[in-house]
XYZ file of C-alpha atoms in Angstrom:
689
model
C 12.994 -17.889 -30.290
C 13.392 -20.556 -27.628
C 11.206 -20.521 -24.544
C 14.085 -19.400 -22.325
C 14.695 -16.372 -24.592
C 11.038 -15.418 -24.990
C 9.876 -15.860 -21.412
C 11.079 -15.476 -17.838
C 10.407 -18.447 -15.599
C 7.583 -17.846 -13.123
C 9.397 -19.166 -10.043
C 12.639 -17.366 -10.815
C 10.631 -14.182 -11.378
C 9.016 -14.661 -7.963
C 12.470 -14.949 -6.366
C 13.350 -11.648 -8.028
C 10.250 -10.118 -6.435
C 11.266 -11.354 -2.992
C 14.687 -9.911 -3.668
C 13.031 -6.506 -4.230
C 11.331 -6.861 -0.844
C 14.751 -7.548 0.669
C 16.074 -4.389 -0.988
C 13.522 -2.395 1.017
C 15.023 -3.874 4.194
C 18.467 -2.887 2.931
C 17.443 0.663 1.991
C 18.852 3.150 4.516
C 16.098 5.650 3.591
C 13.442 3.227 4.887
C 12.640 3.775 8.611
C 14.308 1.212 10.857
C 11.138 -0.468 12.174
C 9.826 -0.752 8.630
C 13.103 -2.355 7.553
C 12.546 -5.017 10.209
C 9.042 -5.618 8.833
C 10.318 -5.986 5.261
C 12.923 -8.482 6.477
C 10.122 -10.396 8.188
C 8.066 -10.431 4.963
C 11.004 -11.945 3.062
C 10.857 -14.947 5.415
C 7.083 -15.411 5.376
C 7.059 -15.058 1.568
C 9.751 -17.705 1.255
C 7.871 -20.071 3.569
C 4.786 -19.982 1.342
C 6.860 -20.295 -1.822
C 8.622 -23.380 -0.463
C 5.479 -25.055 0.872
C 3.561 -24.626 -2.390
C 5.692 -23.928 -5.462
C 8.848 -25.860 -4.502
C 6.711 -28.652 -3.055
C 4.990 -29.014 -6.425
C 8.304 -29.207 -8.259
C 9.569 -31.835 -5.837
C 6.420 -33.881 -6.460
C 7.119 -33.712 -10.203
C 10.726 -34.767 -9.655
C 9.701 -37.748 -7.518
C 7.195 -38.776 -10.193
C 9.979 -38.762 -12.795
C 8.451 -35.867 -14.747
C 11.120 -34.492 -17.087
C 9.163 -32.365 -19.568
C 10.238 -28.704 -19.845
C 7.769 -25.903 -19.135
C 7.140 -23.124 -21.655
C 10.131 -21.201 -20.281
C 12.481 -24.111 -20.991
C 12.999 -25.553 -17.497
C 12.608 -29.140 -16.296
C 11.553 -29.613 -12.640
C 15.009 -30.936 -11.761
C 16.859 -28.071 -13.441
C 14.521 -25.470 -11.991
C 14.887 -26.853 -8.448
C 18.665 -26.518 -8.646
C 18.359 -22.942 -9.870
C 15.806 -22.074 -7.178
C 17.870 -23.484 -4.321
C 20.993 -21.700 -5.518
C 19.194 -18.344 -5.632
C 17.364 -18.998 -2.371
C 20.595 -19.778 -0.538
C 22.110 -16.552 -1.844
C 19.056 -14.514 -0.783
C 18.961 -16.046 2.701
C 22.656 -15.360 3.190
C 22.089 -11.721 2.270
C 18.987 -11.594 4.457
C 20.992 -12.532 7.552
C 23.681 -10.021 6.715
C 20.962 -7.357 6.683
C 19.621 -8.783 9.967
C 22.967 -8.284 11.681
C 23.218 -4.747 10.303
C 19.732 -3.909 11.612
C 20.529 -5.332 15.052
C 23.499 -2.980 15.266
C 21.287 -0.042 14.318
C 18.704 -1.100 16.905
C 21.404 -1.186 19.554
C 22.255 2.437 18.774
C 18.603 3.246 19.478
C 18.810 1.598 22.907
C 17.083 -1.634 21.844
C 19.006 -4.894 22.104
C 18.211 -8.489 21.291
C 20.689 -10.197 23.600
C 22.308 -13.592 23.475
C 22.702 -15.576 26.687
C 26.385 -14.712 26.966
C 25.440 -11.007 27.074
C 23.344 -11.436 30.228
C 24.704 -10.332 33.591
C 24.701 -12.719 36.545
C 21.610 -11.034 37.973
C 19.839 -11.176 34.647
C 20.586 -14.893 34.285
C 19.129 -15.539 37.733
C 15.963 -13.616 36.963
C 15.533 -15.193 33.533
C 16.083 -18.686 34.942
C 13.256 -18.024 37.385
C 11.087 -16.879 34.466
C 11.975 -20.069 32.617
C 11.026 -22.301 35.532
C 7.733 -20.515 36.211
C 6.457 -19.763 32.709
C 8.273 -21.928 30.148
C 9.287 -25.189 31.837
C 5.709 -26.389 32.552
C 4.830 -26.128 28.843
C 7.787 -28.128 27.492
C 7.678 -31.756 26.366
C 11.049 -33.455 25.764
C 10.750 -36.245 23.184
C 13.441 -38.897 23.221
C 14.307 -40.707 20.008
C 15.308 -44.340 20.445
C 14.202 -47.873 19.577
C 11.098 -47.747 21.758
C 10.196 -44.135 21.003
C 10.117 -43.337 17.283
C 10.861 -39.961 15.784
C 7.951 -37.622 16.610
C 5.858 -35.647 14.151
C 7.660 -32.370 13.490
C 5.117 -29.691 12.633
C 5.658 -27.470 9.626
C 7.321 -24.099 10.207
C 7.716 -24.631 13.971
C 11.091 -24.276 15.681
C 12.547 -27.299 17.472
C 15.730 -28.003 19.390
C 17.769 -31.104 18.602
C 19.506 -32.108 21.853
C 22.501 -34.451 21.744
C 23.100 -36.154 25.112
C 25.483 -38.522 26.847
C 24.821 -40.331 30.126
C 26.673 -38.867 33.078
C 29.782 -40.654 34.428
C 29.060 -44.279 35.219
C 26.466 -44.772 32.492
C 26.771 -46.176 29.001
C 29.093 -44.283 26.691
C 26.391 -43.840 24.062
C 25.231 -40.685 22.321
C 21.463 -40.224 22.250
C 19.198 -37.556 20.825
C 16.000 -35.840 21.907
C 13.679 -33.270 20.349
C 12.110 -30.313 22.154
C 9.582 -28.038 20.474
C 10.003 -24.328 21.151
C 6.402 -23.613 22.245
C 4.715 -21.343 19.717
C 1.976 -20.582 22.222
C 4.481 -18.423 24.151
C 5.935 -15.101 22.930
C 9.116 -15.686 21.001
C 10.690 -12.404 22.154
C 10.954 -12.046 25.938
C 11.812 -8.789 27.752
C 14.915 -9.207 29.902
C 13.646 -8.597 33.396
C 16.586 -6.428 34.437
C 18.246 -4.194 31.874
C 21.866 -3.131 32.147
C 20.639 0.414 32.566
C 17.248 2.048 32.575
C 17.676 3.746 29.219
C 17.990 0.504 27.247
C 15.303 -2.033 26.325
C 16.705 -5.554 26.304
C 15.155 -8.768 24.987
C 16.080 -12.402 24.502
C 14.689 -15.061 22.186
C 12.647 -17.860 23.691
C 14.791 -20.566 22.070
C 17.984 -19.035 23.497
C 16.541 -19.051 27.001
C 15.408 -22.635 26.455
C 18.887 -23.675 25.310
C 20.444 -22.098 28.396
C 18.207 -24.125 30.713
C 17.700 -27.283 28.653
C 19.639 -29.434 31.150
C 16.708 -29.142 33.570
C 14.742 -31.411 31.204
C 17.363 -34.181 31.100
C 18.608 -35.095 34.548
C 21.323 -37.765 34.531
C 22.625 -36.690 31.113
C 25.319 -34.324 29.943
C 24.540 -31.837 27.179
C 26.814 -32.445 24.225
C 25.073 -30.055 21.815
C 21.811 -28.154 21.394
C 20.855 -26.681 18.027
C 17.646 -25.334 16.512
C 16.027 -26.683 13.365
C 12.867 -26.059 11.373
C 11.006 -28.085 8.749
C 8.775 -26.723 5.986
C 6.235 -29.240 4.683
C 4.135 -29.497 1.542
C 1.048 -27.415 2.402
C -0.891 -27.564 -0.841
C -4.301 -29.208 -0.615
C -5.274 -31.981 -2.997
C -9.064 -32.022 -3.211
C -11.256 -34.554 -4.959
C -14.163 -32.147 -5.423
C -16.009 -34.365 -7.867
C -16.155 -37.149 -5.307
C -16.676 -35.008 -2.219
C -20.279 -35.038 -1.041
C -19.477 -32.269 1.437
C -16.719 -29.886 0.382
C -16.429 -28.442 3.883
C -15.743 -31.878 5.373
C -13.320 -32.714 2.556
C -11.282 -29.574 3.238
C -11.270 -30.224 6.983
C -9.882 -33.697 6.235
C -7.193 -32.246 3.957
C -6.225 -29.678 6.593
C -5.495 -32.542 8.971
C -3.382 -34.191 6.266
C -1.449 -30.954 5.744
C 0.242 -31.511 9.122
C 1.771 -34.680 7.668
C 2.829 -33.192 4.326
C 6.177 -34.332 2.965
C 9.180 -32.248 4.086
C 10.226 -29.691 1.502
C 12.983 -27.798 3.307
C 15.125 -28.314 6.410
C 16.692 -25.263 8.063
C 19.345 -25.903 10.704
C 21.321 -23.672 13.000
C 24.911 -23.164 11.919
C 27.302 -25.707 13.434
C 24.672 -28.381 14.142
C 26.077 -31.567 15.695
C 26.644 -34.172 12.915
C 24.771 -36.878 14.878
C 21.652 -34.697 15.096
C 21.961 -33.609 11.480
C 22.197 -37.188 10.217
C 19.225 -38.188 12.349
C 17.117 -35.409 10.814
C 18.171 -36.310 7.287
C 17.311 -39.976 7.829
C 14.019 -39.475 9.628
C 12.729 -36.763 7.293
C 13.806 -38.847 4.273
C 15.351 -35.909 2.446
C 16.768 -36.433 -1.010
C 20.548 -36.298 -1.182
C 20.499 -33.187 -3.345
C 18.150 -31.399 -0.904
C 20.853 -30.046 1.354
C 19.750 -28.552 4.686
C 19.887 -24.772 4.689
C 22.415 -23.707 7.333
C 21.360 -20.496 9.074
C 23.799 -18.114 10.731
C 21.336 -16.501 13.129
C 17.833 -17.075 14.534
C 15.637 -19.336 12.439
C 12.517 -17.804 10.912
C 12.932 -14.040 10.868
C 9.195 -13.542 10.417
C 9.118 -12.814 14.167
C 10.673 -9.407 13.460
C 7.375 -7.887 12.369
C 5.713 -8.660 15.716
C 8.859 -7.607 17.545
C 8.788 -4.205 15.823
C 5.112 -3.746 16.702
C 5.780 -4.485 20.401
C 8.441 -1.844 20.871
C 7.413 1.326 22.679
C 8.304 4.953 21.861
C 9.674 4.167 18.410
C 7.245 6.160 16.245
C 10.205 8.183 14.962
C 11.549 4.916 13.480
C 8.347 4.183 11.521
C 6.564 5.658 8.533
C 4.420 8.620 9.405
C 0.922 7.370 10.102
C -1.593 7.735 7.276
C -5.155 7.896 8.554
C -7.602 6.701 5.874
C -10.200 9.372 5.140
C -13.889 8.662 4.718
C -14.883 9.157 1.053
C -16.072 12.731 0.627
C -18.950 11.612 -1.609
C -20.516 9.776 1.336
C -19.387 11.952 4.223
C -22.290 14.413 4.339
C -24.954 12.169 2.843
C -27.863 10.704 4.802
C -27.070 7.256 3.475
C -24.825 5.620 0.891
C -27.584 4.262 -1.369
C -29.043 7.744 -1.899
C -25.656 8.884 -3.230
C -25.406 5.898 -5.555
C -28.807 6.680 -7.053
C -27.208 9.850 -8.414
C -23.658 8.806 -9.300
C -20.963 6.141 -9.141
C -18.266 6.406 -6.452
C -14.692 5.100 -6.478
C -12.951 4.325 -3.175
C -9.204 3.707 -3.195
C -7.688 1.934 -0.202
C -5.737 2.410 2.016
C -5.967 6.179 1.486
C -9.748 6.025 1.774
C -11.388 4.092 4.561
C -12.786 0.574 4.277
C -15.513 1.823 6.637
C -17.388 2.913 3.510
C -17.699 -0.760 2.491
C -18.744 -1.755 6.012
C -21.342 1.027 6.066
C -22.700 -0.061 2.680
C -23.444 -3.504 4.151
C -24.567 -2.206 7.568
C -27.030 0.288 6.069
C -28.359 -2.322 3.662
C -28.791 -4.811 6.502
C -30.816 -2.285 8.512
C -32.870 -0.892 5.594
C -36.430 -2.364 5.664
C -36.734 -1.888 1.887
C -33.640 -3.981 1.134
C -34.829 -7.457 0.166
C -31.576 -9.274 -0.583
C -27.832 -9.018 -0.050
C -25.402 -11.226 -1.954
C -21.624 -11.217 -1.450
C -18.487 -13.229 -2.209
C -15.967 -13.792 0.596
C -12.410 -14.982 -0.091
C -10.249 -13.816 2.831
C -11.988 -12.159 5.787
C -10.426 -10.592 8.885
C -10.782 -12.120 12.345
C -13.287 -9.594 13.732
C -15.112 -8.754 10.525
C -17.927 -6.226 10.793
C -19.288 -7.596 7.523
C -19.867 -11.048 8.973
C -21.880 -9.663 11.874
C -23.903 -7.385 9.571
C -24.735 -10.247 7.195
C -25.802 -12.426 10.105
C -28.105 -9.690 11.447
C -29.570 -9.116 7.989
C -30.438 -12.816 7.680
C -31.894 -12.904 11.178
C -34.144 -9.946 10.260
C -35.643 -11.905 7.369
C -33.626 -10.640 4.396
C -32.427 -13.044 1.729
C -28.674 -13.202 2.377
C -26.478 -15.262 0.068
C -22.786 -15.662 0.795
C -20.420 -17.399 -1.610
C -17.535 -18.466 0.630
C -14.341 -19.671 -1.005
C -13.202 -22.410 1.343
C -10.130 -23.113 -0.765
C -8.425 -19.728 -0.180
C -4.959 -21.064 0.639
C -3.963 -20.839 4.335
C -7.322 -19.208 5.190
C -9.303 -22.441 4.922
C -9.884 -22.914 8.664
C -11.014 -19.323 9.182
C -13.383 -19.500 6.226
C -14.904 -22.738 7.540
C -15.612 -20.995 10.859
C -17.297 -18.028 9.111
C -19.319 -20.351 6.891
C -20.760 -22.180 9.891
C -21.518 -18.950 11.745
C -23.348 -17.536 8.736
C -25.297 -20.741 8.159
C -26.410 -20.755 11.796
C -27.688 -17.183 11.331
C -29.892 -18.172 8.414
C -27.673 -17.095 5.504
C -27.591 -19.178 2.340
C -23.952 -20.225 2.215
C -22.582 -21.564 -1.061
C -19.087 -22.942 -1.560
C -18.692 -21.989 -5.202
C -18.378 -24.146 -8.305
C -16.700 -27.544 -8.530
C -13.126 -27.274 -9.777
C -13.033 -23.467 -9.635
C -11.970 -20.986 -6.999
C -14.321 -18.064 -6.506
C -11.914 -15.126 -6.508
C -14.286 -12.369 -7.654
C -14.939 -9.585 -5.093
C -18.511 -8.359 -5.464
C -21.574 -7.384 -3.399
C -25.125 -7.018 -4.705
C -27.898 -5.257 -2.775
C -31.486 -5.499 -4.081
C -33.864 -2.793 -2.827
C -37.571 -2.136 -3.367
C -38.132 1.424 -4.643
C -41.390 2.956 -5.939
C -42.913 -0.397 -6.785
C -39.813 -1.646 -8.622
C -36.508 -3.241 -7.708
C -33.161 -1.466 -7.929
C -29.731 -3.052 -7.705
C -26.695 -1.545 -5.990
C -23.284 -3.105 -6.552
C -19.798 -2.905 -5.088
C -17.004 -4.375 -7.221
C -13.498 -4.511 -5.776
C -9.979 -5.502 -6.715
C -9.257 -6.696 -3.163
C -10.826 -8.900 -0.524
C -13.513 -7.831 1.930
C -10.944 -7.545 4.682
C -10.655 -4.409 6.808
C -7.122 -5.324 7.953
C -5.550 -5.786 4.525
C -7.455 -2.713 3.311
C -5.064 -0.698 5.510
C -2.007 -2.429 4.050
C -2.856 -3.056 0.367
C -3.700 -0.632 -2.428
C -7.084 -1.620 -3.865
C -9.888 0.008 -5.814
C -13.592 -0.390 -5.090
C -16.404 0.814 -7.351
C -19.882 1.560 -5.948
C -22.593 1.829 -8.598
C -26.275 1.417 -9.373
C -25.663 1.186 -13.128
C -28.436 -1.058 -14.563
C -26.086 -3.082 -16.788
C -23.679 -3.818 -13.950
C -26.589 -4.648 -11.638
C -28.104 -7.061 -14.141
C -24.754 -8.772 -14.660
C -24.190 -9.010 -10.906
C -27.510 -10.844 -10.501
C -26.652 -13.211 -13.337
C -23.195 -13.871 -11.882
C -24.610 -14.880 -8.498
C -27.179 -17.091 -10.236
C -24.352 -18.897 -12.037
C -22.368 -19.336 -8.821
C -25.290 -20.584 -6.727
C -27.532 -22.463 -9.132
C -27.829 -24.044 -12.539
C -27.605 -21.339 -15.167
C -26.361 -21.245 -18.732
C -23.657 -18.656 -19.525
C -25.150 -15.181 -19.486
C -25.092 -12.682 -22.348
C -23.110 -10.158 -20.327
C -24.003 -6.484 -20.746
C -21.025 -5.089 -18.819
C -18.882 -7.787 -17.202
C -16.428 -10.170 -18.730
C -16.284 -13.290 -16.549
C -13.666 -16.017 -16.160
C -13.183 -18.861 -16.721
C -15.184 -18.382 -19.932
C -15.075 -14.958 -21.524
C -12.656 -12.768 -19.570
C -9.507 -13.710 -21.465
C -11.450 -13.572 -24.721
C -12.641 -10.046 -23.881
C -9.090 -8.915 -23.149
C -7.923 -10.431 -26.434
C -10.718 -8.600 -28.240
C -9.682 -5.288 -26.669
C -6.024 -5.922 -27.522
C -6.952 -6.788 -31.122
C -8.846 -3.505 -31.332
C -5.778 -1.572 -30.177
C -3.763 -3.305 -32.889
C -6.292 -2.137 -35.479
C -6.064 1.421 -34.150
C -2.255 1.308 -34.329
C -2.289 0.069 -37.908
C -4.768 2.840 -38.830
C -2.605 5.516 -37.208
C -5.027 6.195 -34.356
C -4.003 6.387 -30.656
C -3.182 2.843 -29.528
C -1.992 2.185 -26.013
C -2.517 -0.359 -23.228
C -1.764 0.375 -19.572
C -2.326 -2.510 -17.183
C -1.659 -2.847 -13.471
C -1.703 -6.239 -11.739
C 0.072 -8.462 -9.249
C 1.327 -11.123 -11.638
C 1.619 -11.858 -15.367
C 2.430 -15.469 -16.218
C -0.145 -16.694 -18.770
C 1.762 -17.750 -21.891
C -1.162 -17.047 -24.214
C -1.633 -13.564 -22.733
C 2.078 -12.805 -23.036
C 2.069 -13.966 -26.659
C -0.890 -11.671 -27.348
C 0.970 -8.710 -25.850
C 4.019 -9.577 -27.967
C 1.766 -9.569 -31.036
C 0.362 -6.159 -30.092
C 3.845 -4.758 -29.532
C 4.899 -5.889 -32.984
C 1.788 -4.200 -34.394
C 2.926 -0.878 -32.914
C 0.784 -0.708 -29.764
C 2.532 1.043 -26.888
C 2.171 -1.164 -23.813
C 3.018 -0.143 -20.261
C 2.651 -2.736 -17.520
C 2.798 -2.205 -13.758
C 3.393 -5.705 -12.381
C 4.284 -5.913 -8.714
C 5.355 -9.550 -8.520
C 5.813 -12.332 -11.073
C 6.274 -11.276 -14.694
C 7.160 -13.910 -17.291
C 7.146 -11.410 -20.179
C 10.496 -10.125 -21.472
C 10.154 -6.440 -22.392
C 12.353 -4.483 -24.760
C 13.428 -7.380 -27.003
C 13.974 -6.225 -30.596
C 11.408 -7.654 -32.977
C 9.387 -9.091 -30.123
C 8.570 -6.627 -27.356
C 10.362 -3.357 -28.063
C 7.123 -1.421 -27.431
C 6.560 -2.956 -23.985
C 7.750 -1.424 -20.721
C 7.323 -3.180 -17.341
C 7.772 -1.584 -13.933
C 7.358 -2.993 -10.438
C 6.668 -0.918 -7.327
C 7.546 -2.290 -3.893
C 6.915 0.251 -1.160
C 5.142 0.841 2.115
C 1.842 -0.669 0.933
C 1.395 -3.874 -1.041
C 0.362 -2.924 -4.582
C -2.711 -5.097 -5.119
C -5.148 -3.304 -7.440
C -5.902 -4.618 -10.926
C -6.661 -1.841 -13.403
C -6.441 -1.885 -17.203
C -6.886 0.953 -19.684
C -7.129 0.997 -23.478
C -6.651 4.117 -25.609
C -9.418 2.948 -27.936
C -8.365 5.180 -30.815
C -9.148 8.228 -28.710
C -12.186 6.812 -26.880
C -10.472 5.590 -23.735
C -11.851 2.616 -21.806
C -10.881 1.722 -18.223
C -11.667 -1.461 -16.307
C -11.083 -2.772 -12.794
C -10.710 -6.479 -12.178
C -10.261 -9.184 -9.581
C -7.966 -11.144 -11.900
C -4.251 -11.191 -12.442
C -3.108 -12.314 -15.874
C -2.152 -15.804 -14.797
C -3.372 -19.104 -16.242
C -5.134 -20.012 -12.989
C -7.017 -16.683 -12.856
C -8.082 -16.756 -16.479
C -9.065 -20.425 -16.731
C -9.573 -21.954 -13.256
C -11.213 -19.196 -11.208
C -14.385 -17.150 -11.181
C -13.159 -13.602 -11.886
C -14.598 -10.461 -13.454
C -13.499 -7.526 -15.544
C -15.773 -4.550 -14.827
C -15.967 -1.405 -16.984
C -15.830 2.052 -15.435
C -18.554 4.149 -17.055
C -18.125 7.387 -15.105
C -15.714 9.755 -16.917
C -14.465 11.328 -13.682
C -13.638 7.939 -12.156
C -11.880 6.868 -15.348
C -9.773 9.998 -15.096
C -8.964 9.281 -11.435
C -7.839 5.748 -12.237
C -5.701 7.020 -15.108
C -4.105 9.489 -12.681
C -3.213 6.596 -10.390
C -1.716 4.615 -13.271
C 0.191 7.672 -14.438
C 1.721 8.201 -10.995
C 2.828 4.560 -10.918
C 4.459 4.882 -14.326
C 6.233 8.110 -13.348
C 7.461 6.820 -9.980
C 11.227 7.289 -9.818
C 11.785 6.482 -6.142
C 10.353 3.000 -5.538
C 9.803 1.779 -9.089
C 12.086 -0.785 -10.722
C 12.174 -1.361 -14.456
C 12.288 -4.933 -15.758
C 15.124 -5.492 -18.230
C 14.999 -7.922 -21.129
C 17.460 -10.127 -19.197
C 15.007 -10.592 -16.317
C 16.662 -8.287 -13.789
C 15.176 -5.157 -12.218
C 16.825 -1.741 -12.260
C 15.776 1.178 -10.076
C 14.185 4.032 -12.007
C 15.871 7.405 -11.556
C 14.995 10.700 -13.217
C 17.496 13.446 -12.507
C 15.605 16.052 -14.552
C 12.649 16.542 -12.202
C 11.590 16.349 -8.596
C 11.350 12.732 -7.476
C 7.869 11.210 -7.491
C 7.004 8.460 -5.014
C 3.622 7.256 -6.219
C 2.320 5.879 -2.926
C 3.179 9.070 -1.065
C 1.693 11.167 -3.869
C -1.512 9.100 -3.820
C -1.822 9.748 -0.095
C -2.540 13.346 -1.038
C -6.023 12.586 -2.323
C -6.175 15.701 -4.470
C -3.356 14.331 -6.639
C -5.542 11.617 -8.137
C -9.109 12.809 -7.489
C -8.490 16.315 -8.757
C -10.482 15.799 -11.941
C -13.579 14.838 -9.931
C -13.789 18.077 -7.925
């Protein structure tokens, strides 16, 4: 079979995922405020996709690269397909936006245009403009003596077309004004039309209305908004960088000058301004500006929804994470882990358990060392403060900080410096590899010996995302896992030959091979007539070699069920290739982020949690782990979670062999919404009680 028939293109699959997010904004059963948030996520997702994936394809096109990828697409052909689908999605996105604005108006909330303001409102808002906004603005003329200014990525600007007032030269000129991102984009209208309605206006609309105050002696011919997305991927020469931190700081400064990838313009933009932008940004002829019929950058909707008062009835019912019952009545967490392993599943169970694990270890005089990997950390992280205090108290604290976590580089640099100043040993990982593993090791002195306690997670050590993402975390003092954790940190921080792992499988060398070994074993079980089944949950599946291995297992009779939230390049249900493979995707209130894989094992079931998606970068260019779950009760709990995902018939979509997604419906039973069912902890922890 040709590549196009065997595989789904990664970037086109991602666009299908973003389309599923848009469907949540379209869904009338989703609460109104949540629909606004989903619409916001569509925009922020697309921004990142353009600044990284599309930017890479454009680089290949400019370099004259014409080779097809394993799915059969050349960069040029793929770019055309992407832009066609993107334009269609954006058009639908703004249709949904207008529908949601009408629904908001029925709830007494209005986002007004200038023409909707009363005379009194205009007077009050003009005063607000002069006092709060005007002093911040900087008009930038574009002429022979003043070249086109640097337009920052993903910021909103106004292109102002001007003519001198009567008596001056009859010459059209242009100026640029940045809509200041330091100010709130949504402004309350100071006088509503009646007290029962909440009215707002966008900052750029208020700026347009008063723009003439910036250009005395000129007549306004046109004012339109535009926005540029630049290439934001970092190109690091790690081999030649004596100081990785300084190298990344240098690249972050270069990011501001990345080549333009996409130009969004307000509908009806003046042709003079449009031509100026095309010329100055040096866009390729085929890279047509994206004309937007509405406000640019709908990612503001998420903040807007969070600012509104008295709208709880338009949101999901609040779910308060519960503290894990295994720890709730215990004197300390480590005493529990001496007796048994504990699974914590976020966001239904609180991330405070992870914080407490570090806090207690930092305060325990018998704890000698704490080692942890940090990839993306929240702004006010309790963990950072606890690690700093532990180092200041004399403990050996080692922190492997991944500086190259995309778009979190600046924050991670700040944490790295803070930790270093506190006395922590800060390591920036291995040259050429991202450290994506999520693991903590605590070494404690007990009865004249040392004991290791480990936390292994599928998600980052981030208390904010732990309330928004589904992730599993395993606490254990299992000797094999503890020994492997020590060896893993030794490899990441020093010179160490590959370890003979007792429990872990570690990427970039060994994890994919371990998965292949487990898949081969399932094939042997299938051929011998024993139970043979693979259930795997992940964010993305795009590794060609992994997909080929799953195809091989399907043809050998192994039943394979995959829960893949985002990108999936595998085509399920193709006769003679993948008829034994089923793929579902769940897009719902929380971002499905956990990585769990289970093998029937001929009747001796094995379950693993992992930091790795099944993508080429995760399996060959990152430090990742696959960790076995030894506790039978925890294995059962994880299988319950997988089972609920597979039986979801409310928010699950099934991937067809043609690459499209179809909602799953089961008329024969009560509907099951897996995220809501998981919120009832007894539904998945029942076997452990």
